[in-house]
Coordinates of C-alpha atoms and ligand atoms in Angstrom, one line a residue:
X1 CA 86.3 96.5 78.6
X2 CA 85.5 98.3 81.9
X3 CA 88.2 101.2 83.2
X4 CA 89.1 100.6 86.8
X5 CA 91.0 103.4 88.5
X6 CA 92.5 103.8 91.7
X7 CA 95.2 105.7 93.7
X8 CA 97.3 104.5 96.3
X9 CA 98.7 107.1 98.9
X10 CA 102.7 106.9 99.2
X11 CA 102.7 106.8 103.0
X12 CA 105.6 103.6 103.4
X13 CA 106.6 100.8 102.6
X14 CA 103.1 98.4 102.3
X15 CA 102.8 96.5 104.7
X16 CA 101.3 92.6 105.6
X17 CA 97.9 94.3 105.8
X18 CA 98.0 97.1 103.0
X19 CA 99.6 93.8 100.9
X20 CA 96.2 91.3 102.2
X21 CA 93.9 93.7 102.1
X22 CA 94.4 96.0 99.3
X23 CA 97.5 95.2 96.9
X24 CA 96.9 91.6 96.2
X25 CA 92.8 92.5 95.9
X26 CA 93.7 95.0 93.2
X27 CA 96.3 93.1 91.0
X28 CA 93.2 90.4 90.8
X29 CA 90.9 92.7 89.8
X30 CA 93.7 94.3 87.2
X31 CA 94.2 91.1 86.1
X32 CA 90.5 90.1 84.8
X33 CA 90.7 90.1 81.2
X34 CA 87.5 92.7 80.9
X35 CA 89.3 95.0 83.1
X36 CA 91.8 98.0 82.7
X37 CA 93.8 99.0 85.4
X38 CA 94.6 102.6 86.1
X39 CA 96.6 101.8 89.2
X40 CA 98.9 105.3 90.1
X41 CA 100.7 106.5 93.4
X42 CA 99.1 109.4 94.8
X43 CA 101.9 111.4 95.5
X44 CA 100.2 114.7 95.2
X45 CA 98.0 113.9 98.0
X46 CA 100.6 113.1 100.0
X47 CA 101.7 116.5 100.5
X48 CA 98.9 117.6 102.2
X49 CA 100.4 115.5 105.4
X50 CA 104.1 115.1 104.2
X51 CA 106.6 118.0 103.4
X52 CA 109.9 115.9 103.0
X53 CA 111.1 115.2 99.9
X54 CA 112.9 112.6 100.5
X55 CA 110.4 110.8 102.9
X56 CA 107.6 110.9 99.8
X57 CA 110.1 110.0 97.4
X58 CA 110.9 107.3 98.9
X59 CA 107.6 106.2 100.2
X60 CA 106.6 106.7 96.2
X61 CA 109.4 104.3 95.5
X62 CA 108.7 101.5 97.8
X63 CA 104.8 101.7 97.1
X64 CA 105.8 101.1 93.4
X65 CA 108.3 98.4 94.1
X66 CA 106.1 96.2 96.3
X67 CA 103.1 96.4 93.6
X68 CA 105.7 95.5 90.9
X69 CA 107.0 92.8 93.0
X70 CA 103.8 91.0 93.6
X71 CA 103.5 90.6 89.5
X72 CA 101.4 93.9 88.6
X73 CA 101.3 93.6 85.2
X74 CA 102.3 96.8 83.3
X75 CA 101.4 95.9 79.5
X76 CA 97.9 95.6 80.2
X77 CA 97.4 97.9 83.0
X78 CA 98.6 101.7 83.5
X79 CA 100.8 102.0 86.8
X80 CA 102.0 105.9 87.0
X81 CA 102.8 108.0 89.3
X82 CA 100.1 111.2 90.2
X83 CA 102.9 114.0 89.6
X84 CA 103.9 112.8 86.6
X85 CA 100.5 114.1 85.2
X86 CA 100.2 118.0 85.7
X87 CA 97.0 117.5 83.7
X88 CA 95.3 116.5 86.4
X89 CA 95.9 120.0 88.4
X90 CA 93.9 121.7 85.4
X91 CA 91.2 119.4 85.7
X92 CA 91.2 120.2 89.2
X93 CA 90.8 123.7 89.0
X94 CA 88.0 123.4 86.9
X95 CA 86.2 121.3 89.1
X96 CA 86.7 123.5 92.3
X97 CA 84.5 125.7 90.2
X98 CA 82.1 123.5 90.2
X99 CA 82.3 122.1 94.0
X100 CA 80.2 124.1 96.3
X101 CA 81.8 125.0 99.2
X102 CA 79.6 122.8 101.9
X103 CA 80.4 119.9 100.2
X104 CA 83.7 120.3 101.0
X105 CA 83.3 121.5 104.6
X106 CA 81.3 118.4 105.2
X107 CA 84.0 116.0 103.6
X108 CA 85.3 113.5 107.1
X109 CA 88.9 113.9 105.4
X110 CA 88.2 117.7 106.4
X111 CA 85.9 117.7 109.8
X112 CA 88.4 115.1 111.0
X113 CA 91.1 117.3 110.9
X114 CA 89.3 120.7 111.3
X115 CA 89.6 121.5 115.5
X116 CA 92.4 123.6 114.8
X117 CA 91.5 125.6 111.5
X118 CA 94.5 126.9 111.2
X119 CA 96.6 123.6 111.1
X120 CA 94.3 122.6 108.1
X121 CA 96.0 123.9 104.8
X122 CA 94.2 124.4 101.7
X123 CA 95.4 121.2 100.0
X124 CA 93.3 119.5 103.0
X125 CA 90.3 120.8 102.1
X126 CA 90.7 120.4 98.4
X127 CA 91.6 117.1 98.6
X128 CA 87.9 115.9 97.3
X129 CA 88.3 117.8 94.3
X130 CA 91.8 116.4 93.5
X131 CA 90.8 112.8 94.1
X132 CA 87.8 113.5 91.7
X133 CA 90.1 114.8 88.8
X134 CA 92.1 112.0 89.4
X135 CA 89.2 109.8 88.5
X136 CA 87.4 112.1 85.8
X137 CA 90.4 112.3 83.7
X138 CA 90.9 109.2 82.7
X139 CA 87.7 108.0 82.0
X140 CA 87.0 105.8 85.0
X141 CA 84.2 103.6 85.2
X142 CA 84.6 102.0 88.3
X143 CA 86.9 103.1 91.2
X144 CA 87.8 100.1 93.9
X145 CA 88.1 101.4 97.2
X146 CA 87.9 101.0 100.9
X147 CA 84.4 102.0 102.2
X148 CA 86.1 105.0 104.2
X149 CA 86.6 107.0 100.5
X150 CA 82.7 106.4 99.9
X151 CA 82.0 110.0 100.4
X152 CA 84.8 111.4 98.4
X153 CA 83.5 108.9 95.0
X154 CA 80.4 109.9 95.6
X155 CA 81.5 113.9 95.4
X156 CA 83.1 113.0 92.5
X157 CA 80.2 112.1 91.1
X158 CA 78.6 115.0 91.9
X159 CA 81.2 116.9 90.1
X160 CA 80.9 114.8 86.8
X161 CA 76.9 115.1 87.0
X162 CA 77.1 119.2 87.6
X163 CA 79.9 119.7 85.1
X164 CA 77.9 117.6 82.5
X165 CA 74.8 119.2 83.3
X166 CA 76.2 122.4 82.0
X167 CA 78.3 121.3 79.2
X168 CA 77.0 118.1 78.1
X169 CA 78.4 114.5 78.6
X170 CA 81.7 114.9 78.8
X171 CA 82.8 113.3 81.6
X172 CA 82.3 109.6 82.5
X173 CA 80.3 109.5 86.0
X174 CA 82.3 106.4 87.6
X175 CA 81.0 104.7 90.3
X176 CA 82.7 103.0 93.5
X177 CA 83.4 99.6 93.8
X178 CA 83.1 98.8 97.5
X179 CA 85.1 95.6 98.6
X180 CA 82.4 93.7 100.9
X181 CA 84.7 91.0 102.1
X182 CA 85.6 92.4 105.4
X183 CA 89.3 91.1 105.6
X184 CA 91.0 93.0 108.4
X185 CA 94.6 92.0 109.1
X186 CA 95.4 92.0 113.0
X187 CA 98.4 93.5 113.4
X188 CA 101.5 92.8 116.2
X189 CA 99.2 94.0 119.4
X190 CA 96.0 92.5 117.9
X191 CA 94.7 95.9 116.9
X192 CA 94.2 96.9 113.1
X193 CA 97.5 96.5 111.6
X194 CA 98.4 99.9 110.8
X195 CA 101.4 102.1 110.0
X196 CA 99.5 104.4 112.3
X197 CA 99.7 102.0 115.2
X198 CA 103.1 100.9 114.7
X199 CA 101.8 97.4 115.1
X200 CA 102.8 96.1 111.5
X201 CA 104.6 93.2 109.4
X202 CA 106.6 94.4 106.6
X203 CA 106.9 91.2 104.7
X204 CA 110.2 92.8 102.6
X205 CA 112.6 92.8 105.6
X206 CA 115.6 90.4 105.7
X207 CA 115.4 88.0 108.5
X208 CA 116.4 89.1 111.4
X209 CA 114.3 92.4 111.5
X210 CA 111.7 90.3 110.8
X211 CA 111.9 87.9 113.0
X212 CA 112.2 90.7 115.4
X213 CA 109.0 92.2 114.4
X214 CA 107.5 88.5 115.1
X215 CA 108.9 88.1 118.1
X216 CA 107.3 91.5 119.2
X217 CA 103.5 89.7 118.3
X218 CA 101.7 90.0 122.0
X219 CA 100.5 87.1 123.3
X220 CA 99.0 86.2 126.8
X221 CA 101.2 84.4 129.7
X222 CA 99.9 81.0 129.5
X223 CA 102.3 78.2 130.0
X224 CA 104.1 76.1 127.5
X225 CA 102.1 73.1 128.1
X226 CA 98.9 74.8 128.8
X227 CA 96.2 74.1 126.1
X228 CA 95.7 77.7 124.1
X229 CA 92.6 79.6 122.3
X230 CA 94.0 79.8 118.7
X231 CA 91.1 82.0 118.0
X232 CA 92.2 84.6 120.5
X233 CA 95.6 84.6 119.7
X234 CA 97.5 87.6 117.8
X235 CA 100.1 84.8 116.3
X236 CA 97.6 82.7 115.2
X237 CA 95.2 85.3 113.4
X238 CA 98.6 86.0 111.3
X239 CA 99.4 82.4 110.5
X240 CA 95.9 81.6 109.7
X241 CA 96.0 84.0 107.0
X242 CA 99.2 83.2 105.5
X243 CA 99.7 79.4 105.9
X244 CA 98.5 76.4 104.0
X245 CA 95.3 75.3 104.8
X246 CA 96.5 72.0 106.2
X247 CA 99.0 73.7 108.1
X248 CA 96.6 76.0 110.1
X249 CA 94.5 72.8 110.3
X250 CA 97.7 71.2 112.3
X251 CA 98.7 74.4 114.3
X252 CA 95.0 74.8 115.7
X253 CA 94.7 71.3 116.7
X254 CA 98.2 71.9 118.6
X255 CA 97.0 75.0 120.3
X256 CA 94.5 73.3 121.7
X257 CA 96.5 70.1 123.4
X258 CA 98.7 72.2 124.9
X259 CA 102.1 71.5 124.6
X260 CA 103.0 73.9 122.0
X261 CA 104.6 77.5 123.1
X262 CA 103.9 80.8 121.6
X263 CA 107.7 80.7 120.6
X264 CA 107.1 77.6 119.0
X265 CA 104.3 79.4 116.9
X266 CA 106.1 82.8 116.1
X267 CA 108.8 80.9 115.0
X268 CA 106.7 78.9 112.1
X269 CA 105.2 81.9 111.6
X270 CA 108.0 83.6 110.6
X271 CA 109.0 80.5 108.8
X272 CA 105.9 81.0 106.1
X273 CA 107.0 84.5 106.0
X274 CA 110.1 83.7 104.8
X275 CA 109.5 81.3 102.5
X276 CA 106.3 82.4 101.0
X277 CA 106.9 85.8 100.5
X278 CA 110.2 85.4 98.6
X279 CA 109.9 86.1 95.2
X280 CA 108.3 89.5 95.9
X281 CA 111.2 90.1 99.0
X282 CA 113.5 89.6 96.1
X283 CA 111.8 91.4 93.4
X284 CA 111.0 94.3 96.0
X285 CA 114.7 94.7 96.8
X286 CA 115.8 94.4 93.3
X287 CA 113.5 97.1 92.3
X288 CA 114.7 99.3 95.4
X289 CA 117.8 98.9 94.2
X290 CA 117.6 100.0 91.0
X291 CA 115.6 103.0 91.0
X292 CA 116.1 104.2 87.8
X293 CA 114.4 100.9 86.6
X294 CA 111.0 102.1 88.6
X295 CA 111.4 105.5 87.0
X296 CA 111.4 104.1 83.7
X297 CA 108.3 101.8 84.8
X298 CA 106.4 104.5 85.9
X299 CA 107.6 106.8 83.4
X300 CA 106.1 104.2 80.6
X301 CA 103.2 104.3 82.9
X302 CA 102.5 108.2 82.5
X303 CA 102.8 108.2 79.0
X304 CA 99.8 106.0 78.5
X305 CA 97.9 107.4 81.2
X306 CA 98.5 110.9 79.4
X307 CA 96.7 109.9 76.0
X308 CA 94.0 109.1 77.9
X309 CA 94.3 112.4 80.1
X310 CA 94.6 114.6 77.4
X311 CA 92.0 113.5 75.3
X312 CA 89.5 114.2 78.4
X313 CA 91.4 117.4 79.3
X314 CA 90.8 118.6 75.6
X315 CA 87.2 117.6 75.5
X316 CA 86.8 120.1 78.5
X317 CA 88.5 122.8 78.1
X318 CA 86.8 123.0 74.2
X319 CA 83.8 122.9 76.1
X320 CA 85.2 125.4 78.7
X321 CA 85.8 128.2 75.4
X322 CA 89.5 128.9 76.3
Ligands
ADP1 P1 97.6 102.4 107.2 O1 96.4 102.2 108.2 O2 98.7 101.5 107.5 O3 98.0 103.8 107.1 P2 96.2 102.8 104.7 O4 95.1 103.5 105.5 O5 97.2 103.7 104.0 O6 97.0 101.9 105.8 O7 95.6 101.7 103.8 C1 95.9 101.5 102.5 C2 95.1 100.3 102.0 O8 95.3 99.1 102.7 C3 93.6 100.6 102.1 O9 92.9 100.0 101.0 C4 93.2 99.8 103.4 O10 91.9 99.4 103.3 C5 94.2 98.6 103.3 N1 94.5 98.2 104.7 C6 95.2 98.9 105.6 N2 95.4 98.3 106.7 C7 94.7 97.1 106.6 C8 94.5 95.9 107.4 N3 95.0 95.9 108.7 N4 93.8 94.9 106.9 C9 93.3 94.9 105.7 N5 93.5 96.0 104.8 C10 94.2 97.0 105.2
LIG2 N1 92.1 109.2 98.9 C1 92.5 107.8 98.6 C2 93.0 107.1 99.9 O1 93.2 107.8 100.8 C3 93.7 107.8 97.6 C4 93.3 108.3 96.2 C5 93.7 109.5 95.7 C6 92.3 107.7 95.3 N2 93.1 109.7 94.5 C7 92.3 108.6 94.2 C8 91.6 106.6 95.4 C9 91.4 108.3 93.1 C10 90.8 106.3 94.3 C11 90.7 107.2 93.2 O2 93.0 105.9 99.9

């Protein structure tokens, strides 16, 4: 049985892209029968960019709703929230003692943000050391994440190997698990799809905002009977990736005789959406609804994760001579 761990950020509602490209990836890999999940919402992180309460309670909420609705399953996994687990702000503190401080001043969440040094607060430039606690406390042995947190795993490796060098093998030296299928969902101006951008699909909306958000896909000004490039069109890089095979097959072949608007295409677009997306709309909304049911999910989910996490905590902090 292998350990995977990783931490989602609570920055919104997921979106069409977060949803392709990193929540459906995960609950695959959480659901292979040699694998553990340890699958928790990184609230704590969160607060280095976020100061409303509200905003990343809520974000926390919705992150855990959409990765119950899409069938996460709880018995066999761990799904928690980070700030349910103080622990891991011990841990933490003893690995800033053993994180030089260069390796943190070369960390890219850090330069990125360091122009203005005194915007940057200390939780910025920690945020390595948290995200490797996170990992080292439960035990990880292999931590599934975009290529863009490469540097962070491997600094949490470095803190596992330095800490183990002094005290022995006490922690488990977990190792990334880089996703090489390069699936990049376009988003609403062809761009990335990206909160960021404000160019994105959130598959959980009721109709008519979502239809709006279709109807705001760009497209160019050919005519309705002109032939059209499916492969250059935003609408159609959605539809191909959440339409039946044969369906795409059909919709290409339309493109190209012309005859077929863009309408025509946002509108079965939106169609798919509707329909295929249902049971998590309707799970998500249920969920949303009844927060007190996520809290006890999640709350289930910390008291697992904290056997785990105390067991490691007490291995180190015996080894520590408190
Ligand atoms: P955003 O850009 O909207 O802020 P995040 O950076 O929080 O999204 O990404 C969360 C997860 O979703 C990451 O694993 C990331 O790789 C994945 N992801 C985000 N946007 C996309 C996209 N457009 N296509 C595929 N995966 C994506
Ligand atoms: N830093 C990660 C991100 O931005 C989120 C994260 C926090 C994480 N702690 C983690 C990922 C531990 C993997 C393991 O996406």
């Amino acid at each position: 049985m292998s350990r995977i761990l990783t931490g989602i950020q609570a920055t919104g509602t997921p979106h069409l892209g977060n949803i392709l490209g990193a929540l459906l990836p995960g609950i695959e890999l959480a659901n292979q029968a040699n694998n553990e999940a340890f699958f928790f919402i990184a609230n704590l992180h969160s607060l280095t960019a976020i100061k409303d309460p509200e905003v990343i309670s809520n974000n926390t909420y919705s992150v855990a709703a959409a990765w119950l609705a899409f069938g996460l399953d709880t018995n066999k996994n761990t799904f928690y929230r980070q700030s349910d687990l103080p622990e891991v702000c011990e841990l933490m503190w003893h690995l800033n003692c053993f994180t030089p401080f260069p390796m943190l001043a070369n960390a890219h969440s850090f330069k990125d943000k360091s122009e203005t040094l005194a915007d940057v607060n200390a939780g910025l430039f920690t945020y390595p050391v948290l995200m490797a606690a996170d990992i080292l406390l439960y035990d990880s042995d292999y931590v599934p994440v975009g290529k863009d947190q490469r540097q962070h795993l491997e600094m949490a490796r470095d803190m596992a190997t330095a800490f183990n060098h002094q005290y022995g093998d006490l922690l488990v030296v977990p190792e990334g698990k880089y996703d090489e299928r390069v699936m990049i969902v376009p988003g609403t101006d062809g761009r990335k799809m990206s909160k960021s951008y404000n160019n994105f699909i959130n598959i959980f909306l009721d109709e008519k905002p979502l239809k709006k958000q279709v109807m705001s896909i760009i497209t160019d000004s050919l005519a309705l009977e002109d032939p059209k490039d499916p492969d250059t069109c935003n609408v159609f890089g959605l539809y191909k990736l959440v339409a039946e095979a044969n369906e795409v097959s059909e919709m290409r072949k339309k493109y190209q005789v012309g005859g077929f608007g863009y309408g025509h295409a946002k509108k079965a677009l939106l169609e798919v959406l509707i329909d295929s997306y249902k049971t998590p709309r309707d799970e998500f909304n249920r969920w949303m609804n009844d927060k007190g049911a996520l809290d006890e999910q999640l709350a289930l989910g910390a008291e697992k994760a904290r056997k785990v996490g105390t067991a490691a905590l007490g291995r180190v902090r015996n080894a520590l001579g408190y």
